[in-house]
XYZ file of C-alpha atoms in Angstrom:
679
model
C 163.820 261.158 79.132
C 164.811 262.543 75.710
C 162.952 261.460 72.594
C 165.246 259.216 70.554
C 165.237 259.318 66.792
C 164.686 256.463 64.365
C 168.440 256.046 63.957
C 168.682 254.874 67.572
C 166.370 251.962 66.742
C 167.732 251.159 63.264
C 169.611 248.024 64.255
C 166.650 246.783 66.254
C 164.311 247.363 63.323
C 166.676 245.512 60.990
C 166.864 242.639 63.472
C 163.090 242.294 63.643
C 162.734 242.568 59.873
C 165.261 239.751 59.406
C 163.279 237.409 61.636
C 160.002 238.409 59.986
C 161.625 237.636 56.617
C 162.745 234.216 57.923
C 159.212 233.402 59.062
C 157.703 234.558 55.758
C 160.298 232.611 53.763
C 159.568 229.435 55.743
C 155.830 229.810 55.207
C 156.332 230.616 51.522
C 158.502 227.517 51.102
C 155.873 225.343 52.789
C 153.083 226.796 50.627
C 155.139 226.345 47.443
C 155.798 222.693 48.265
C 152.129 222.203 49.146
C 151.011 223.776 45.863
C 153.477 221.666 43.877
C 152.332 218.481 45.605
C 148.710 219.397 44.905
C 149.526 219.898 41.213
C 151.311 216.542 41.007
C 148.456 214.772 42.804
C 145.910 216.255 40.397
C 147.914 215.269 37.323
C 148.605 211.790 38.653
C 144.959 211.321 39.595
C 143.786 212.424 36.133
C 146.152 209.941 34.502
C 145.085 207.031 36.717
C 141.366 207.802 36.913
C 140.377 205.744 33.851
C 142.683 202.952 34.962
C 140.951 202.858 38.346
C 137.571 202.362 36.648
C 139.042 199.625 34.434
C 140.347 197.785 37.488
C 136.969 198.025 39.226
C 135.116 196.816 36.123
C 137.596 193.944 35.681
C 136.963 192.944 39.263
C 133.210 193.093 38.715
C 133.448 191.013 35.540
C 135.192 188.278 37.440
C 132.767 185.643 38.784
C 133.348 186.913 42.325
C 132.464 190.435 41.149
C 129.428 189.142 39.272
C 128.407 187.353 42.454
C 128.508 190.723 44.277
C 126.492 192.403 41.492
C 123.867 189.669 41.478
C 123.534 189.786 45.287
C 123.413 193.476 46.157
C 120.854 192.994 48.921
C 122.502 192.185 52.270
C 121.576 189.069 54.182
C 118.499 189.431 56.396
C 118.748 186.242 58.430
C 119.671 185.909 62.089
C 123.191 185.237 63.290
C 124.215 181.598 62.816
C 122.243 181.251 59.589
C 123.551 181.570 56.042
C 121.454 183.122 53.270
C 121.967 181.555 49.801
C 123.696 183.616 47.147
C 122.844 183.707 43.435
C 125.746 182.245 41.487
C 126.975 183.659 38.197
C 126.631 180.071 36.922
C 123.517 178.119 36.012
C 124.394 175.468 38.591
C 127.253 173.739 40.404
C 128.485 170.378 39.190
C 128.162 168.890 42.668
C 128.986 165.354 41.541
C 132.645 166.263 40.880
C 134.736 167.520 43.803
C 137.213 169.351 41.608
C 134.549 171.120 39.534
C 132.493 171.981 42.567
C 135.479 173.459 44.395
C 136.591 175.343 41.288
C 133.150 176.866 40.872
C 133.162 177.970 44.517
C 136.626 179.463 44.219
C 135.819 181.310 41.008
C 132.565 182.706 42.325
C 134.099 183.565 45.696
C 130.875 182.607 47.455
C 132.491 180.727 50.346
C 132.379 181.879 53.950
C 135.832 181.501 55.520
C 135.766 180.106 59.069
C 138.504 180.069 61.703
C 140.629 176.941 61.362
C 140.593 176.897 57.540
C 137.033 175.617 56.964
C 134.807 177.181 54.297
C 131.186 176.925 53.187
C 129.367 178.167 50.102
C 125.555 178.253 50.139
C 124.138 179.302 46.772
C 121.533 178.837 44.079
C 122.036 178.768 40.314
C 121.369 181.762 38.130
C 119.235 179.785 35.669
C 115.617 179.477 36.646
C 115.194 176.231 34.696
C 118.050 174.437 36.452
C 115.579 173.418 39.184
C 114.736 174.689 42.638
C 117.875 173.558 44.381
C 120.267 175.059 46.908
C 123.891 174.034 46.694
C 126.088 173.584 49.762
C 129.820 173.076 49.233
C 131.983 172.804 52.368
C 135.706 172.210 52.790
C 137.370 171.317 56.089
C 140.060 169.173 57.719
C 138.541 165.983 59.141
C 139.683 162.565 60.407
C 138.433 159.349 58.774
C 134.620 159.359 58.770
C 132.631 156.500 60.331
C 130.169 155.367 57.606
C 126.635 153.989 57.945
C 125.888 150.423 57.093
C 123.029 149.934 54.699
C 119.713 149.946 56.567
C 121.109 151.244 59.899
C 118.725 153.593 61.709
C 120.845 154.661 64.728
C 123.256 157.372 63.678
C 124.653 158.334 67.109
C 128.041 156.655 66.513
C 128.325 157.661 62.859
C 129.421 160.756 60.993
C 126.487 162.630 59.512
C 125.390 165.928 58.093
C 122.583 167.912 59.664
C 121.034 170.546 57.385
C 118.331 172.967 58.503
C 116.300 175.316 56.281
C 114.413 178.253 57.798
C 111.891 180.196 55.709
C 108.977 182.347 56.793
C 109.462 181.177 60.395
C 109.176 177.482 59.460
C 112.077 175.050 59.598
C 112.868 171.841 57.687
C 115.580 169.382 58.751
C 117.639 166.765 56.944
C 120.030 164.121 58.242
C 122.585 162.796 55.755
C 124.789 159.967 57.118
C 128.034 159.149 55.380
C 127.944 155.973 53.280
C 131.433 154.998 52.149
C 131.965 154.004 48.542
C 135.740 153.567 48.964
C 138.519 154.906 51.221
C 138.375 158.411 49.701
C 134.780 158.830 48.609
C 131.323 158.485 50.039
C 127.767 159.493 49.365
C 125.293 161.372 51.546
C 121.665 160.213 51.303
C 119.314 162.801 52.789
C 116.505 161.893 55.188
C 113.870 164.384 56.268
C 113.603 164.365 60.078
C 111.638 166.246 62.732
C 112.767 169.481 64.353
C 114.594 167.956 67.364
C 118.184 169.109 67.132
C 119.518 166.086 68.967
C 117.708 163.542 66.822
C 120.124 160.706 65.955
C 117.673 157.971 64.907
C 115.994 157.585 61.560
C 112.334 156.522 61.500
C 111.509 152.941 60.491
C 111.246 152.388 56.762
C 112.814 155.817 56.225
C 113.706 156.480 52.640
C 116.120 159.158 51.465
C 114.643 162.119 49.596
C 114.892 161.408 45.920
C 116.249 164.806 44.766
C 118.649 165.160 47.728
C 122.143 164.394 46.462
C 125.375 164.666 48.412
C 128.992 163.566 48.210
C 132.025 163.580 50.449
C 135.655 163.329 49.315
C 138.813 162.919 51.389
C 141.864 163.879 49.331
C 145.517 164.715 49.710
C 148.154 163.613 52.207
C 147.701 163.433 55.963
C 147.723 166.834 57.517
C 148.970 165.536 60.860
C 151.738 163.224 62.012
C 149.430 160.198 62.035
C 150.888 156.720 62.619
C 147.852 154.895 61.278
C 145.121 155.419 58.719
C 142.528 155.724 61.509
C 144.232 158.904 62.775
C 144.969 160.533 59.407
C 143.404 163.971 59.008
C 142.783 164.902 55.383
C 141.227 167.751 53.499
C 137.567 166.861 53.175
C 135.124 168.304 50.637
C 131.349 168.022 51.039
C 128.995 168.809 48.146
C 125.203 168.736 48.564
C 122.312 169.556 46.257
C 119.367 170.372 48.494
C 115.854 170.410 46.982
C 113.784 173.321 48.301
C 110.061 173.068 47.577
C 109.551 176.813 47.987
C 112.115 177.472 45.276
C 110.272 175.112 42.923
C 107.022 176.944 43.603
C 108.691 180.158 42.482
C 109.443 178.496 39.127
C 105.871 177.580 38.430
C 104.066 180.622 39.814
C 101.395 182.176 37.633
C 102.755 184.802 35.359
C 106.072 183.107 34.763
C 108.995 181.993 36.881
C 110.476 184.405 39.406
C 114.144 183.727 39.861
C 115.839 184.248 42.159
C 113.023 184.046 44.714
C 112.022 187.359 46.234
C 112.619 186.118 49.767
C 116.050 184.608 49.052
C 117.846 187.095 51.381
C 115.443 186.077 54.197
C 115.979 182.336 53.702
C 118.496 180.793 56.069
C 120.423 177.521 55.901
C 122.586 175.817 58.519
C 124.969 172.902 57.976
C 126.726 170.883 60.679
C 129.020 167.828 60.394
C 128.432 165.698 63.494
C 130.557 162.823 64.713
C 130.218 159.872 67.093
C 129.279 160.756 70.641
C 127.745 164.109 69.660
C 131.063 165.627 68.502
C 130.809 168.530 66.068
C 133.464 168.666 63.362
C 131.968 171.698 61.626
C 129.059 174.047 62.204
C 128.108 176.914 59.906
C 126.889 178.845 62.969
C 130.459 179.157 64.256
C 131.146 182.864 64.845
C 133.967 184.705 63.117
C 133.186 183.715 59.531
C 134.463 186.099 56.851
C 131.802 186.851 54.216
C 132.548 186.757 50.472
C 133.093 189.847 48.382
C 130.257 192.380 48.512
C 129.714 195.640 46.709
C 130.211 197.508 49.990
C 133.760 196.181 50.151
C 134.485 197.874 46.824
C 134.421 201.225 48.624
C 137.829 200.320 50.045
C 139.275 200.467 46.528
C 137.935 203.988 45.966
C 140.084 207.030 46.592
C 138.798 209.800 48.856
C 136.282 211.924 46.964
C 135.418 209.195 44.431
C 131.856 207.939 43.940
C 130.987 204.600 42.314
C 127.441 204.279 40.967
C 126.173 200.890 39.747
C 122.797 200.816 38.058
C 120.696 198.125 36.380
C 118.360 199.880 34.056
C 116.678 202.595 36.083
C 117.411 200.924 39.422
C 120.421 201.963 41.481
C 122.102 198.781 42.664
C 124.872 200.424 44.695
C 126.194 203.900 45.441
C 129.632 203.792 47.031
C 131.951 206.566 48.127
C 135.648 206.506 48.973
C 136.333 207.072 52.629
C 138.800 209.643 53.899
C 141.910 208.433 55.640
C 141.019 207.706 59.250
C 144.562 207.637 60.635
C 144.816 211.424 60.553
C 141.604 213.399 59.989
C 141.933 216.325 57.574
C 142.323 219.754 59.099
C 139.457 222.110 58.071
C 141.643 225.222 57.993
C 144.409 223.409 56.125
C 141.896 222.049 53.602
C 140.528 225.558 53.043
C 144.081 226.845 52.568
C 144.860 224.126 49.997
C 141.703 224.931 48.039
C 142.841 228.553 47.674
C 146.168 227.542 46.130
C 146.530 228.334 42.389
C 147.104 224.677 41.369
C 145.805 222.564 39.733
C 144.936 223.417 36.150
C 142.970 220.150 35.658
C 139.141 219.909 35.820
C 137.669 219.794 39.298
C 135.443 216.756 38.543
C 136.160 213.675 36.417
C 133.704 210.998 35.255
C 134.011 207.674 33.400
C 131.419 204.952 32.571
C 131.598 201.246 31.640
C 129.281 198.216 31.605
C 129.376 194.729 33.102
C 127.257 191.894 31.688
C 126.202 189.063 34.001
C 123.650 186.221 33.740
C 121.297 188.494 35.662
C 121.567 191.309 33.099
C 123.612 194.354 32.244
C 125.009 196.711 34.891
C 126.228 200.247 34.228
C 129.217 201.335 36.311
C 129.949 205.067 36.657
C 132.979 206.390 38.521
C 133.028 210.051 39.524
C 136.096 211.732 40.955
C 136.246 215.008 42.856
C 139.558 216.752 43.527
C 138.172 217.860 46.880
C 138.900 214.364 48.096
C 142.507 214.800 46.988
C 142.603 218.083 48.893
C 141.360 216.364 52.043
C 143.919 213.580 51.621
C 146.656 216.153 51.066
C 145.419 218.034 54.129
C 145.676 214.887 56.231
C 149.187 214.204 54.903
C 150.243 217.809 55.385
C 148.880 217.750 58.944
C 151.116 214.759 59.698
C 154.107 216.479 58.124
C 153.395 219.922 59.541
C 155.666 219.386 62.537
C 158.903 220.107 60.585
C 157.501 223.480 59.514
C 156.239 224.064 63.039
C 159.651 223.080 64.403
C 161.373 225.539 62.043
C 158.999 228.345 63.011
C 159.405 227.424 66.674
C 163.192 227.504 66.315
C 163.022 230.927 64.663
C 160.697 232.182 67.395
C 162.955 230.745 70.103
C 166.052 232.315 68.528
C 164.227 235.644 68.283
C 163.094 235.395 71.897
C 166.582 234.540 73.171
C 168.248 237.370 71.218
C 165.447 239.833 71.982
C 165.382 239.202 75.734
C 169.046 238.367 76.172
C 170.607 241.075 74.005
C 168.418 243.490 72.048
C 166.115 244.479 74.900
C 169.071 244.878 77.258
C 170.880 247.013 74.668
C 167.725 249.142 74.286
C 167.453 249.504 78.068
C 171.112 250.499 78.356
C 170.682 252.976 75.479
C 167.652 254.620 77.090
C 169.347 254.913 80.474
C 172.539 256.296 78.947
C 170.501 258.795 76.896
C 168.586 259.843 80.013
C 171.864 260.302 81.916
C 173.324 262.347 79.070
C 170.192 264.484 79.011
C 170.497 265.101 82.756
C 174.162 266.099 82.459
C 173.274 268.711 79.841
C 171.064 270.599 82.300
C 172.826 273.911 83.244
C 171.819 273.639 86.910
C 173.298 270.153 87.187
C 176.571 270.107 89.191
C 176.953 266.360 89.790
C 176.939 263.132 87.800
C 173.773 261.078 87.731
C 173.460 257.346 88.378
C 173.504 254.681 85.650
C 171.590 251.744 87.117
C 172.811 248.548 85.427
C 172.190 246.074 88.260
C 169.732 244.118 86.082
C 172.083 244.206 83.065
C 175.268 242.896 84.673
C 176.377 239.411 83.722
C 179.189 237.302 82.363
C 178.341 237.908 78.733
C 179.708 240.714 76.563
C 176.823 243.098 77.232
C 176.940 242.424 80.959
C 180.682 243.154 81.055
C 180.178 246.332 78.972
C 177.327 247.574 81.182
C 179.307 246.821 84.336
C 182.393 248.594 82.979
C 180.351 251.687 82.082
C 178.768 251.717 85.524
C 182.161 251.297 87.203
C 183.685 254.109 85.121
C 180.770 256.388 85.947
C 181.044 255.532 89.627
C 184.789 256.267 89.518
C 184.110 259.618 87.865
C 181.386 260.349 90.442
C 183.751 259.507 93.305
C 186.470 261.729 91.823
C 183.997 264.583 91.455
C 182.792 264.092 94.999
C 186.333 264.131 96.324
C 186.964 267.364 94.442
C 183.804 268.870 95.887
C 184.813 267.808 99.394
C 188.267 269.300 98.886
C 186.703 272.573 97.774
C 184.358 272.490 100.775
C 187.291 271.868 103.107
C 189.146 274.833 101.658
C 186.015 276.897 102.053
C 185.625 275.764 105.665
C 189.288 276.442 106.339
C 189.048 280.011 105.084
C 185.791 280.411 106.944
C 187.376 279.224 110.184
C 190.358 281.507 109.765
C 188.076 284.457 109.152
C 185.924 283.546 112.121
C 188.876 283.281 114.480
C 190.378 286.560 113.290
C 187.095 288.456 113.516
C 186.816 287.973 117.300
C 190.179 289.603 118.245
C 189.605 292.260 115.550
C 186.313 293.075 117.223
C 188.177 293.531 120.527
C 190.737 295.759 118.825
C 187.917 297.863 117.400
C 186.622 298.392 120.970
C 190.105 299.284 122.223
C 190.460 301.778 119.374
C 186.906 303.027 119.353
C 187.844 306.710 119.051
C 187.452 308.134 115.593
C 190.743 309.988 115.873
C 192.699 306.859 116.760
C 195.039 306.220 113.816
C 194.944 302.437 114.475
C 191.195 302.284 113.927
C 191.516 302.725 110.185
C 193.947 299.823 109.855
C 191.789 297.580 112.028
C 188.821 298.363 109.819
C 190.866 297.483 106.749
C 191.779 294.176 108.342
C 188.093 293.496 109.092
C 187.207 294.295 105.481
C 189.889 291.932 104.151
C 188.725 289.137 106.450
C 185.084 289.702 105.406
C 186.129 289.214 101.782
C 187.522 285.798 102.647
C 184.837 285.042 105.255
C 182.409 282.230 104.551
C 184.694 280.268 102.214
C 184.751 276.965 104.194
C 183.680 275.087 107.298
C 186.183 275.085 110.216
C 185.833 271.368 110.891
C 188.922 270.265 108.967
C 190.985 273.339 109.974
C 190.199 272.973 113.665
C 190.835 269.263 113.541
C 194.321 269.931 112.158
C 195.140 272.658 114.715
C 197.782 271.928 117.398
C 197.388 273.368 120.988
C 200.114 273.988 123.598
C 198.428 272.549 126.687
C 200.052 273.546 130.010
C 199.299 274.558 133.658
C 196.822 277.420 133.904
C 195.381 279.165 136.983
C 191.719 278.936 136.080
C 190.634 281.353 138.873
C 192.907 284.160 137.690
C 191.978 283.331 134.036
C 188.258 283.689 134.725
C 188.810 287.012 136.558
C 190.573 288.344 133.501
C 187.820 287.031 131.137
C 185.112 288.707 133.214
C 187.057 291.990 133.352
C 187.836 292.026 129.590
C 184.449 290.728 128.364
C 183.230 294.229 127.818
C 186.035 294.767 125.286
C 184.647 291.804 123.304
C 181.223 293.454 123.214
C 179.758 291.303 126.045
C 178.707 293.487 128.986
C 177.746 292.632 132.560
C 179.727 289.402 133.003
C 180.120 288.551 136.719
C 182.560 286.172 138.344
C 182.976 285.284 142.068
C 186.728 284.548 142.634
C 187.683 281.305 144.356
C 190.249 283.043 146.627
C 193.034 280.627 145.770
C 194.693 279.353 142.567
C 192.947 276.518 140.676
C 195.430 274.871 138.353
C 194.106 273.077 135.247
C 195.537 271.630 132.024
C 194.706 274.093 129.249
C 195.993 276.407 126.504
C 195.172 279.997 127.491
C 194.234 281.523 124.114
C 192.130 278.648 122.695
C 190.402 278.410 126.114
C 189.681 282.160 125.974
C 188.272 281.743 122.442
C 186.077 278.849 123.591
C 184.690 280.733 126.638
C 184.253 283.889 124.536
C 182.163 281.916 122.015
C 179.963 280.574 124.843
C 179.630 284.081 126.351
C 178.694 285.456 122.926
C 176.005 282.805 122.565
C 174.714 283.533 126.113
C 174.726 287.260 125.394
C 172.603 286.736 122.284
C 169.845 284.840 124.115
C 169.863 286.440 127.661
C 167.074 288.662 128.845
C 167.942 292.350 128.556
C 169.420 293.774 131.780
C 170.317 290.390 133.260
C 173.927 289.406 133.979
C 175.912 286.427 132.763
C 177.462 284.667 135.742
C 180.620 282.569 135.814
C 180.920 280.044 138.609
C 183.931 277.821 139.320
C 183.595 274.587 141.250
C 186.007 271.748 141.986
C 184.825 268.123 141.923
C 187.770 265.782 142.499
C 190.143 266.038 139.570
C 187.706 268.049 137.483
C 187.293 271.808 137.521
C 183.918 272.926 136.164
C 182.991 276.412 134.932
C 179.239 277.139 134.877
C 178.181 279.894 132.475
C 174.587 280.881 133.270
C 172.318 283.230 131.430
C 168.673 284.021 132.046
C 166.446 283.613 129.039
C 164.644 281.077 126.835
C 165.504 277.421 127.245
C 166.920 275.168 124.540
C 164.606 272.518 123.066
C 165.364 269.069 124.449
C 165.935 267.583 121.012
C 168.493 270.337 120.255
C 170.640 270.046 123.411
C 172.811 267.363 121.815
C 172.967 269.098 118.409
C 173.859 272.705 119.289
C 177.561 271.806 119.340
C 177.428 270.506 115.742
C 178.765 272.664 112.976
C 176.161 274.911 111.332
C 173.387 274.350 113.920
C 171.886 277.761 114.735
C 168.572 279.572 114.539
C 170.252 282.904 113.701
C 170.260 284.288 110.156
C 173.666 284.818 108.399
C 175.042 288.355 108.888
C 177.044 289.966 106.060
C 177.466 286.534 104.503
C 178.926 285.163 107.750
C 177.628 281.727 108.502
C 176.242 281.144 112.015
C 176.384 277.997 114.128
C 180.173 277.809 114.460
C 181.000 279.233 117.905
C 179.858 276.282 120.023
C 181.430 273.908 117.500
C 184.797 275.761 117.892
C 184.464 275.702 121.688
C 183.739 271.973 121.725
C 186.662 271.258 119.372
C 189.205 273.312 121.380
C 188.064 271.862 124.706
C 188.277 268.351 123.314
C 191.895 268.958 122.252
C 192.643 270.110 125.816
C 191.025 267.021 127.319
C 188.029 268.972 128.483
C 184.309 268.877 127.751
C 181.328 271.147 127.318
C 177.618 270.495 127.749
C 174.410 272.485 128.030
C 171.429 272.055 130.301
C 168.217 273.882 130.978
C 167.518 275.409 134.412
C 164.471 277.136 135.780
C 165.321 280.656 134.602
C 167.539 279.939 131.624
C 170.447 277.865 130.388
C 173.745 276.757 131.958
C 176.785 275.673 129.904
C 179.198 273.479 131.841
C 182.882 273.532 130.800
C 184.960 270.796 132.406
C 188.785 270.786 132.595
C 191.194 268.389 134.229
C 193.078 269.781 137.207
C 196.889 269.893 137.112
């Protein structure tokens, strides 16, 4: 295989460089867009950072935000219980439904229950407003069955049941509805024992003096009621509940402590019960949505932002913006974004503001880190990375198709053609090599080109082979002619053996001329084209003459026993003499010295057989069938004359006369059997 230069691979190198350039351009475009988006995000974030803090502070200055600031400690009561919240107001005007509901809505202290019900449990922010807990509930309810003055059995009436749990102890109130008119009623509160199913007030029971409660039914019917008894209206319940433990906190030694230290561990439960044990509302109903807390402010923070709320030296809340959970940021993509040249803005931003509430002043500090923007951009870029991946995949697929389907096949064809050209340049090379394109053939352009080249080479190889065969046939023809002339010339040399015979010189010249042309070709084609004049021949008289004249052909001691009568066969005299002479010459070469060659004639039906026997070495069994092939001989060439032709000539001539020849081994030598048809 010759070593090809760089020029042979120039197109392939250009092809690969083009695809590498496409890949690099795609990646460069993606990185440029990513860097530009990072720069825009940083600039936009810097412009909106102060605005974000202003929005958070405005939310905290709202009563609902102040409620979250004043109640940073999470509830520590069991499920089904509601811990009171400290309101940003001194108290709730519970005697007015509109004011009470407005205060609840502004403070955002209500728990939202499934079905549209709500409940706010809170205490005032002013320590001197009294040790009360306020309960404001809103729900849809049918007309309430009121209590008649002095009635003790509440089983068939609508009533409130309120339970307070503190330090493991519980206190219970029952507040039956006492109607003042069709839309309004009051709720006197009676302290009862701990039995949950208690529906009877004790004799001479008096309502607690500081317990105050109201119920209002307002608005149109919420259902398609046909009578007032079935009309469901929006119902508001407002209760001021006196809590002795809260009052003790106001008068503790050392000054009032408000709100109480154990407020987050104090639980309240409110239930509106109806006739027959029906429950219209229960604060223990699962699924209630809590009011705004500081923890919920983290949802307004961007990734990487930190919100710090302090009150003096105490940290009230420390919140951080969460990363997007839909698509987590890729670590390697985040690291790549951080190594981009943009942005030119500071890596960290910080802004501070204050919020004043009835409980004191709160400092709010917002810190922003661009690393959060990088993580967000990484998550977004990871979601949008498939177009870039699809482009790179398309480029890779196109490269693979062209590389395997065209470029590699062209390279293979080039290498094989170069190897063939290198082989043809060898001086000892006299034939065309093979261009194997079986794996390159196809219906495409390259397949057609490779097939055409292979076909042209095969055509040239066939033409060269035909020319070689023609030359070999000419060589064999001249060889056969020389071979056939040499035998009679040898006989003439014996007839003119005397040195003074003037004919000897001319015979020698003829031998020399034939030797010049001898060995030019194989006799196979020449003998096959020869035409014999087959006629009637007396084989007995013919064999007598062959035996008598054998000595003139240089074959001595040939014996023949005459048959005594003519044996007529179909043969041509001179070709038959040449054939037998060739067999005798072969027998003479291998017979033992001093032993005769015997000719025997026998008749078997319509076949006359001549046995030519010589004593000597036998023929190998695997060579008996091959000795009549052209060129098969164990003798070395003499004067350039090729051996292994005599038996081939004999077989060819006998075949043209309808005869046959075969050899067999006998005990003391070899017998050649020549068969001819009788005439």
